[in-house]
């Protein structure tokens, strides 16, 4: 009997249908963030990353041009099972000359659409409020300066139209996600006015009715940023209230809460009130450090919540991390494969049986089963999934990354 066949038999003892799990996993699209490939620099030719976030490390081989980024993304997707989406930021427009951000149009992303079409990918989008002279003091949509607000409102409006264009061109709903860094390093004298300005700016941004089959709007909260430790305008409560009253989606970033606060527990609550829940899956190490996603307890809890609430088509899973200290293609592959492994882990659980035990107040059996399931042969089923999708099994993908590093990345200046 093959390892897969014996794994299947073992799961069957728990009442789990392995073939059904593999079939379901194949339907899940994860949005891979383009910004891991170039340390969130983009193509504007500007300076360093700013806005309360940072990349650290200087591993060689960063993508410096659209063609280099395309090639690196291709390499990553060769090693990731399934067909997915790609998540872009406005700073990745491909245009010469590069327009100001408030003047961006769909045509400035036509090359990305061609790229996505030829690879069978979907596209998501984010306006970029950071790394810009007009955000030098880390105030954008909440700035007391009306001219600054105007610039960023227009940028956000332009961005929504770009996302709508992605959705229309690719026939797959595109997520348009607003995250602003706005906040203060020191204790503010007024916490209300900046939030009122952010609310009013957003109302203007979302006033234009776009095709809901093409674009879904989201807002992303945060607890604090680097150099913005005392106050964040777009806090969780602010955006949850905003999203609930305006009909936009609240995006949950794993790294944007207090260190012992988890997003897994928020997912089932929000699913009761929102049609879709977008995620930025990241790995916060003591703070919003944006480390590469590993297969840790919280990742498995997130996956379990998505699977057992039957929300694989309602939770929009995207990744968000940026590690410049390791091979960037490896970073993508590790993060994407781990997200898929966590989903597979969750798909290989007898959720109905466990839920029945809960209603019977049988927590001894729940605990026992949960712990036994941890040692079931997930790896053998995962290997089968990789084989079915013609992607390298186990660590053999790493040989491909090493070859690519020798032949391509090492030759970059
Ligand atoms: C920052 C947010 C935001 C960014 C990306 C680049 O804390 O998580 O999502 O990481 O937009
Ligand atoms: Zn994020």
Short mmCIF file of C-alpha atoms and ligand atoms in Angstrom, two decimals:
data_model
loop_
_atom_site.label_atom_id
_atom_site.label_comp_id
_atom_site.label_asym_id
_atom_site.label_seq_id
_atom_site.Cartn_x
_atom_site.Cartn_y
_atom_site.Cartn_z
CA UNK A 1 0.00 0.00 0.00
CA UNK A 2 1.35 3.47 -0.86
CA UNK A 3 1.87 6.07 1.85
CA UNK A 4 -1.11 7.96 0.43
CA UNK A 5 -3.38 4.90 0.52
CA UNK A 6 -2.47 4.14 4.11
CA UNK A 7 -2.95 7.78 5.10
CA UNK A 8 -6.36 7.68 3.49
CA UNK A 9 -7.27 4.60 5.49
CA UNK A 10 -6.13 6.23 8.72
CA UNK A 11 -8.24 9.36 8.09
CA UNK A 12 -11.18 7.16 7.15
CA UNK A 13 -11.08 5.73 10.68
CA UNK A 14 -11.97 9.24 11.87
CA UNK A 15 -14.69 9.52 9.25
CA UNK A 16 -12.68 11.88 7.03
CA UNK A 17 -12.93 11.68 3.23
CA UNK A 18 -9.44 12.47 1.94
CA UNK A 19 -10.38 12.62 -1.75
CA UNK A 20 -13.10 15.15 -1.02
CA UNK A 21 -10.60 17.25 0.95
CA UNK A 22 -8.14 17.25 -1.98
CA UNK A 23 -10.89 18.25 -4.37
CA UNK A 24 -11.96 21.14 -2.16
CA UNK A 25 -8.40 22.39 -1.63
CA UNK A 26 -7.94 22.59 -5.40
CA UNK A 27 -10.74 25.20 -5.56
CA UNK A 28 -9.09 27.63 -3.12
CA UNK A 29 -7.39 30.67 -4.60
CA UNK A 30 -4.92 32.53 -2.42
CA UNK A 31 -3.87 36.07 -3.29
CA UNK A 32 -0.08 36.22 -3.37
CA UNK A 33 1.30 39.67 -2.59
CA UNK A 34 3.65 40.97 -5.29
CA UNK A 35 5.52 43.14 -2.76
CA UNK A 36 7.52 40.30 -1.21
CA UNK A 37 9.46 40.18 -4.49
CA UNK A 38 11.06 43.62 -4.28
CA UNK A 39 10.89 44.63 -0.59
CA UNK A 40 7.83 46.88 -1.17
CA UNK A 41 9.79 49.29 -3.37
CA UNK A 42 7.59 49.42 -6.49
CA UNK A 43 8.36 51.01 -9.85
CA UNK A 44 8.16 54.72 -9.10
CA UNK A 45 11.92 54.94 -8.74
CA UNK A 46 11.50 56.62 -5.38
CA UNK A 47 13.35 56.20 -2.15
CA UNK A 48 12.98 54.11 0.95
CA UNK A 49 9.88 52.45 2.31
CA UNK A 50 8.06 54.62 4.85
CA UNK A 51 4.63 54.72 6.50
CA UNK A 52 5.12 52.83 9.73
CA UNK A 53 6.24 49.62 7.99
CA UNK A 54 9.75 48.36 7.20
CA UNK A 55 11.62 45.61 5.44
CA UNK A 56 14.86 44.44 6.98
CA UNK A 57 17.66 42.46 5.37
CA UNK A 58 19.68 42.80 2.19
CA UNK A 59 19.58 39.35 0.65
CA UNK A 60 20.76 39.66 -2.95
CA UNK A 61 18.46 39.31 -5.97
CA UNK A 62 15.61 41.74 -5.34
CA UNK A 63 13.42 42.26 -8.44
CA UNK A 64 14.12 45.76 -9.80
CA UNK A 65 11.98 45.90 -12.93
CA UNK A 66 8.58 44.61 -14.07
CA UNK A 67 10.24 41.86 -16.11
CA UNK A 68 12.29 40.69 -13.15
CA UNK A 69 9.23 40.68 -10.92
CA UNK A 70 7.19 38.77 -13.55
CA UNK A 71 9.96 36.18 -13.83
CA UNK A 72 10.24 35.74 -10.06
CA UNK A 73 6.48 35.40 -9.65
CA UNK A 74 6.45 32.80 -12.45
CA UNK A 75 9.17 30.89 -10.65
CA UNK A 76 7.25 30.97 -7.37
CA UNK A 77 4.00 29.80 -8.99
CA UNK A 78 5.79 26.86 -10.62
CA UNK A 79 6.41 25.60 -7.09
CA UNK A 80 2.97 26.34 -5.61
CA UNK A 81 0.16 23.90 -6.37
CA UNK A 82 -3.00 25.31 -7.97
CA UNK A 83 -4.11 28.51 -9.70
CA UNK A 84 -4.17 31.66 -7.60
CA UNK A 85 -4.43 35.44 -7.53
CA UNK A 86 -1.82 38.13 -7.39
CA UNK A 87 -2.13 41.14 -5.11
CA UNK A 88 -0.76 44.45 -6.46
CA UNK A 89 -0.12 47.88 -5.01
CA UNK A 90 -0.47 51.16 -6.91
CA UNK A 91 3.32 51.67 -6.84
CA UNK A 92 3.62 48.73 -9.23
CA UNK A 93 2.06 50.61 -12.16
CA UNK A 94 3.96 50.04 -15.40
CA UNK A 95 4.06 53.38 -17.24
CA UNK A 96 6.58 55.76 -18.73
CA UNK A 97 6.41 58.47 -17.59
CA UNK A 98 4.96 57.30 -14.29
CA UNK A 99 1.83 59.36 -13.49
CA UNK A 100 1.16 60.91 -10.11
CA UNK A 101 -0.81 58.50 -7.95
CA UNK A 102 -4.00 60.56 -8.13
CA UNK A 103 -3.84 60.29 -11.93
CA UNK A 104 -3.46 56.53 -12.21
CA UNK A 105 -5.74 54.80 -14.69
CA UNK A 106 -6.51 51.22 -15.61
CA UNK A 107 -4.26 51.48 -18.68
CA UNK A 108 -1.25 51.87 -16.41
CA UNK A 109 -1.88 48.31 -15.29
CA UNK A 110 -2.58 46.82 -18.72
CA UNK A 111 0.72 44.92 -18.65
CA UNK A 112 -0.30 43.28 -15.38
CA UNK A 113 -3.63 42.29 -16.90
CA UNK A 114 -1.86 40.75 -19.90
CA UNK A 115 0.47 38.95 -17.54
CA UNK A 116 -2.39 37.67 -15.39
CA UNK A 117 -4.44 36.57 -18.41
CA UNK A 118 -1.59 34.60 -19.92
CA UNK A 119 -1.03 32.78 -16.59
CA UNK A 120 -4.67 32.29 -15.62
CA UNK A 121 -4.34 34.42 -12.49
CA UNK A 122 -6.75 36.79 -10.78
CA UNK A 123 -5.68 40.25 -9.58
CA UNK A 124 -6.35 42.22 -6.40
CA UNK A 125 -5.38 45.82 -5.76
CA UNK A 126 -4.31 48.30 -3.07
CA UNK A 127 -3.95 52.05 -3.27
CA UNK A 128 -0.50 53.01 -1.93
CA UNK A 129 -0.57 55.73 0.71
CA UNK A 130 2.98 55.22 1.99
CA UNK A 131 6.47 56.05 0.62
CA UNK A 132 5.38 59.40 -0.81
CA UNK A 133 6.26 63.07 -0.15
CA UNK A 134 2.56 63.89 0.36
CA UNK A 135 2.52 61.38 3.23
CA UNK A 136 5.78 62.55 4.78
CA UNK A 137 4.14 63.24 8.13
CA UNK A 138 2.12 60.00 7.95
CA UNK A 139 -1.20 61.72 7.47
CA UNK A 140 -3.21 61.03 4.32
CA UNK A 141 -6.99 60.62 4.30
CA UNK A 142 -7.17 62.03 7.84
CA UNK A 143 -4.83 64.98 7.30
CA UNK A 144 -6.01 68.37 8.60
CA UNK A 145 -4.74 69.77 5.27
CA UNK A 146 -7.57 69.65 2.73
CA UNK A 147 -5.19 69.60 -0.24
CA UNK A 148 -3.44 66.51 1.12
CA UNK A 149 -6.77 64.81 1.71
CA UNK A 150 -7.89 65.69 -1.80
CA UNK A 151 -4.80 64.10 -3.34
CA UNK A 152 -5.27 60.84 -1.44
CA UNK A 153 -9.04 60.71 -1.97
CA UNK A 154 -8.43 60.99 -5.69
CA UNK A 155 -5.79 58.28 -5.49
CA UNK A 156 -8.17 55.95 -3.68
CA UNK A 157 -10.94 56.64 -6.19
CA UNK A 158 -8.58 55.93 -9.08
CA UNK A 159 -7.54 52.70 -7.37
CA UNK A 160 -11.08 51.40 -7.10
CA UNK A 161 -11.53 51.86 -10.84
CA UNK A 162 -8.34 49.92 -11.46
CA UNK A 163 -9.61 47.05 -9.32
CA UNK A 164 -12.93 47.13 -11.17
CA UNK A 165 -11.01 46.90 -14.43
CA UNK A 166 -9.10 43.86 -13.11
CA UNK A 167 -12.35 42.15 -12.17
CA UNK A 168 -13.94 42.86 -15.52
CA UNK A 169 -10.93 41.82 -17.60
CA UNK A 170 -10.19 38.65 -15.67
CA UNK A 171 -13.74 37.57 -14.81
CA UNK A 172 -12.79 37.19 -11.16
CA UNK A 173 -13.84 39.51 -8.33
CA UNK A 174 -10.99 41.89 -7.46
CA UNK A 175 -10.42 43.09 -3.90
CA UNK A 176 -9.66 46.78 -3.50
CA UNK A 177 -8.19 47.30 -0.02
CA UNK A 178 -7.55 50.61 1.71
CA UNK A 179 -4.86 50.69 4.37
CA UNK A 180 -3.57 54.06 5.56
CA UNK A 181 -0.75 54.50 8.05
CA UNK A 182 -2.24 57.66 9.55
CA UNK A 183 -1.32 58.08 13.19
CA UNK A 184 0.82 59.84 15.76
CA UNK A 185 4.02 59.01 17.59
CA UNK A 186 2.97 61.11 20.55
CA UNK A 187 -0.21 61.12 22.56
CA UNK A 188 -2.74 63.11 20.56
CA UNK A 189 -4.66 66.07 21.91
CA UNK A 190 -7.70 65.09 19.86
CA UNK A 191 -8.54 61.52 18.94
CA UNK A 192 -11.90 62.28 17.39
CA UNK A 193 -11.22 64.83 14.65
CA UNK A 194 -8.72 62.70 12.66
CA UNK A 195 -11.18 59.81 12.71
CA UNK A 196 -14.02 62.04 11.57
CA UNK A 197 -11.85 63.27 8.70
CA UNK A 198 -10.91 59.69 7.77
CA UNK A 199 -14.61 58.74 7.81
CA UNK A 200 -15.57 61.65 5.58
CA UNK A 201 -12.70 61.03 3.17
CA UNK A 202 -13.67 57.37 2.86
CA UNK A 203 -17.30 58.30 2.25
CA UNK A 204 -16.12 60.33 -0.71
CA UNK A 205 -13.88 57.51 -1.92
CA UNK A 206 -16.73 54.98 -1.86
CA UNK A 207 -19.42 57.31 -3.22
CA UNK A 208 -18.91 56.19 -6.80
CA UNK A 209 -20.96 53.05 -7.50
CA UNK A 210 -18.87 50.47 -9.28
CA UNK A 211 -19.76 47.01 -10.57
CA UNK A 212 -20.06 44.77 -7.50
CA UNK A 213 -19.39 41.70 -9.63
CA UNK A 214 -15.96 43.09 -10.45
CA UNK A 215 -14.75 44.88 -7.34
CA UNK A 216 -15.15 44.36 -3.59
CA UNK A 217 -14.06 47.21 -1.30
CA UNK A 218 -12.26 46.59 1.97
CA UNK A 219 -10.69 48.64 4.76
CA UNK A 220 -7.75 47.36 6.85
CA UNK A 221 -7.29 48.36 10.48
CA UNK A 222 -4.13 48.39 12.56
CA UNK A 223 -3.10 48.76 16.18
CA UNK A 224 0.09 50.80 15.74
CA UNK A 225 2.91 51.48 13.28
CA UNK A 226 6.64 52.09 13.55
CA UNK A 227 7.07 55.66 14.74
CA UNK A 228 3.29 55.87 15.17
CA UNK A 229 3.05 54.12 18.49
CA UNK A 230 0.64 56.36 20.39
CA UNK A 231 -2.35 56.49 18.07
CA UNK A 232 -3.65 54.93 14.87
CA UNK A 233 -6.54 56.73 13.22
CA UNK A 234 -7.79 53.59 11.44
CA UNK A 235 -8.15 51.37 14.49
CA UNK A 236 -10.13 48.13 14.60
CA UNK A 237 -13.20 49.72 16.17
CA UNK A 238 -13.10 52.58 13.69
CA UNK A 239 -13.07 50.32 10.66
CA UNK A 240 -15.46 47.72 12.01
CA UNK A 241 -18.00 50.46 12.63
CA UNK A 242 -17.24 51.99 9.27
CA UNK A 243 -17.51 48.72 7.34
CA UNK A 244 -20.72 47.67 9.09
CA UNK A 245 -22.48 50.94 8.34
CA UNK A 246 -21.14 51.51 4.80
CA UNK A 247 -21.38 48.06 3.27
CA UNK A 248 -17.65 47.59 2.71
CA UNK A 249 -15.60 44.66 4.03
CA UNK A 250 -13.38 44.68 7.12
CA UNK A 251 -9.97 43.20 6.26
CA UNK A 252 -8.20 41.37 9.08
CA UNK A 253 -4.39 41.39 9.07
CA UNK A 254 -2.95 38.76 11.41
CA UNK A 255 -0.27 41.23 12.58
CA UNK A 256 -2.54 44.16 13.40
CA UNK A 257 -3.77 43.25 16.86
CA UNK A 258 -2.35 43.04 20.35
CA UNK A 259 0.12 40.16 20.71
CA UNK A 260 -2.28 37.74 22.40
CA UNK A 261 -5.30 38.76 20.32
CA UNK A 262 -6.00 36.42 17.40
CA UNK A 263 -7.95 36.90 14.18
CA UNK A 264 -9.11 33.27 14.01
CA UNK A 265 -11.70 33.99 16.68
CA UNK A 266 -12.95 37.06 14.80
CA UNK A 267 -13.71 35.18 11.57
CA UNK A 268 -16.92 33.37 12.65
CA UNK A 269 -18.25 36.53 14.31
CA UNK A 270 -17.73 38.64 11.24
CA UNK A 271 -19.15 35.98 8.93
CA UNK A 272 -22.50 36.52 10.66
CA UNK A 273 -22.54 40.14 9.57
CA UNK A 274 -20.51 40.39 6.36
CA UNK A 275 -20.86 38.62 3.05
CA UNK A 276 -17.09 38.26 2.66
CA UNK A 277 -14.08 38.59 4.95
CA UNK A 278 -10.72 39.45 3.41
CA UNK A 279 -7.53 38.45 5.23
CA UNK A 280 -3.89 39.45 5.21
CA UNK A 281 -2.18 36.36 6.52
CA UNK A 282 1.13 37.28 8.05
CA UNK A 283 3.30 36.23 11.00
CA UNK A 284 3.71 38.82 13.70
CA UNK A 285 6.70 38.12 15.92
CA UNK A 286 5.84 40.17 19.01
CA UNK A 287 4.62 43.00 16.77
CA UNK A 288 3.54 43.58 13.14
CA UNK A 289 6.90 42.26 11.95
CA UNK A 290 5.64 40.69 8.72
CA UNK A 291 7.67 37.49 8.97
CA UNK A 292 7.03 34.70 6.46
CA UNK A 293 3.95 32.63 7.30
CA UNK A 294 4.76 29.32 9.00
CA UNK A 295 2.49 26.40 9.83
CA UNK A 296 1.89 27.47 13.41
CA UNK A 297 -1.09 27.08 15.73
CA UNK A 298 -2.78 30.32 14.72
CA UNK A 299 -2.51 29.55 11.01
CA UNK A 300 -4.24 26.23 11.66
CA UNK A 301 -6.92 27.92 13.77
CA UNK A 302 -7.56 30.42 10.97
CA UNK A 303 -7.87 27.57 8.47
CA UNK A 304 -10.18 25.63 10.79
CA UNK A 305 -12.51 28.60 11.17
CA UNK A 306 -12.69 29.09 7.41
CA UNK A 307 -13.31 25.41 6.70
CA UNK A 308 -15.77 24.51 9.44
CA UNK A 309 -17.90 27.59 8.85
CA UNK A 310 -18.06 26.46 5.22
CA UNK A 311 -16.62 29.82 4.16
CA UNK A 312 -13.90 28.90 1.69
CA UNK A 313 -15.65 31.01 -0.93
CA UNK A 314 -16.41 33.86 1.48
CA UNK A 315 -13.06 34.40 3.17
CA UNK A 316 -10.71 36.05 0.69
CA UNK A 317 -7.31 34.75 1.71
CA UNK A 318 -4.34 36.97 0.90
CA UNK A 319 -0.79 36.95 2.20
CA UNK A 320 1.09 39.96 3.54
CA UNK A 321 4.72 39.72 4.64
CA UNK A 322 8.04 41.08 3.46
CA UNK A 323 11.31 39.47 4.45
CA UNK A 324 14.40 40.87 2.72
CA UNK A 325 16.80 38.66 4.65
CA UNK A 326 16.11 35.40 2.76
CA UNK A 327 15.57 34.30 -0.83
CA UNK A 328 12.39 36.11 -1.83
CA UNK A 329 11.06 33.38 -4.10
CA UNK A 330 11.52 30.91 -1.24
CA UNK A 331 9.63 33.31 1.04
CA UNK A 332 6.63 33.27 -1.30
CA UNK A 333 6.68 29.52 -1.80
CA UNK A 334 6.98 28.78 1.92
CA UNK A 335 4.14 31.16 2.80
CA UNK A 336 1.77 29.99 0.07
CA UNK A 337 2.41 26.29 0.63
CA UNK A 338 1.94 26.73 4.36
CA UNK A 339 -1.40 28.45 3.88
CA UNK A 340 -2.48 25.52 1.72
CA UNK A 341 -1.15 22.97 4.21
CA UNK A 342 -3.12 24.65 6.99
CA UNK A 343 -6.28 24.48 4.87
CA UNK A 344 -5.65 20.83 4.11
CA UNK A 345 -5.13 20.15 7.81
CA UNK A 346 -8.49 21.76 8.49
CA UNK A 347 -10.17 19.89 5.63
CA UNK A 348 -8.96 16.61 7.13
CA UNK A 349 -10.94 16.98 10.36
CA UNK A 350 -14.34 15.44 11.18
CA UNK A 351 -15.92 18.79 11.96
CA UNK A 352 -19.52 17.60 12.16
CA UNK A 353 -18.61 14.90 14.63
CA UNK A 354 -16.62 17.36 16.75
CA UNK A 355 -19.47 19.89 16.72
CA UNK A 356 -21.93 17.20 17.84
CA UNK A 357 -19.62 16.31 20.72
CA UNK A 358 -19.60 19.97 21.71
CA UNK A 359 -23.39 20.04 21.88
CA UNK A 360 -23.25 16.91 24.01
CA UNK A 361 -20.79 18.69 26.29
CA UNK A 362 -18.22 15.97 25.60
CA UNK A 363 -15.05 18.01 25.73
CA UNK A 364 -12.92 15.04 26.79
CA UNK A 365 -13.53 13.39 23.45
CA UNK A 366 -13.08 16.64 21.52
CA UNK A 367 -9.72 17.23 23.16
CA UNK A 368 -8.62 13.65 22.62
CA UNK A 369 -9.57 13.65 18.94
CA UNK A 370 -8.07 17.08 18.26
CA UNK A 371 -4.77 15.94 19.69
CA UNK A 372 -4.76 12.58 17.87
CA UNK A 373 -5.55 14.31 14.57
CA UNK A 374 -2.43 16.43 14.95
CA UNK A 375 -0.30 13.32 14.36
CA UNK A 376 -2.26 11.92 11.42
CA UNK A 377 -0.22 11.72 8.20
CA UNK A 378 -1.04 15.14 6.74
CA UNK A 379 2.27 15.14 4.86
CA UNK A 380 1.34 12.10 2.77
CA UNK A 381 -1.90 13.74 1.66
CA UNK A 382 -0.08 17.01 0.98
CA UNK A 383 2.45 15.18 -1.19
CA UNK A 384 -0.43 13.75 -3.20
CA UNK A 385 -1.85 17.26 -3.67
CA UNK A 386 1.53 18.46 -4.98
CA UNK A 387 1.74 15.49 -7.37
CA UNK A 388 -1.80 16.05 -8.63
CA UNK A 389 -0.85 19.64 -9.42
CA UNK A 390 2.50 18.74 -10.95
CA UNK A 391 4.48 20.72 -8.41
CA UNK A 392 7.55 19.47 -6.54
CA UNK A 393 6.95 17.18 -3.60
CA UNK A 394 8.34 17.88 -0.10
CA UNK A 395 11.54 19.95 -0.06
CA UNK A 396 12.45 19.23 -3.70
CA UNK A 397 11.04 22.67 -4.62
CA UNK A 398 14.06 24.13 -2.86
CA UNK A 399 16.40 22.67 -5.52
CA UNK A 400 14.47 24.69 -8.08
CA UNK A 401 14.83 27.85 -6.01
CA UNK A 402 18.57 27.25 -5.67
CA UNK A 403 18.93 26.70 -9.40
CA UNK A 404 16.96 29.90 -10.08
CA UNK A 405 19.14 31.78 -7.63
CA UNK A 406 22.32 30.59 -9.37
CA UNK A 407 21.06 31.19 -12.89
CA UNK A 408 18.98 34.34 -12.45
CA UNK A 409 19.00 36.10 -9.08
CA UNK A 410 22.77 35.98 -8.51
CA UNK A 411 23.31 37.79 -11.81
CA UNK A 412 21.37 40.86 -10.70
CA UNK A 413 23.62 43.75 -9.66
C1 LIG B 1 0.66 47.45 6.79
C2 LIG B 1 -0.47 46.70 6.19
C3 LIG B 1 -0.55 46.73 4.71
C4 LIG B 1 0.78 46.58 4.03
C5 LIG B 1 0.70 46.33 2.55
C6 LIG B 1 2.01 46.58 1.89
O1 LIG B 1 0.78 47.27 8.13
O2 LIG B 1 -0.43 45.36 6.63
O3 LIG B 1 -1.44 45.78 4.27
O4 LIG B 1 1.53 45.55 4.60
O5 LIG B 1 -0.33 47.03 2.01
ZN1 LIG B 2 -1.77 44.01 5.71
#
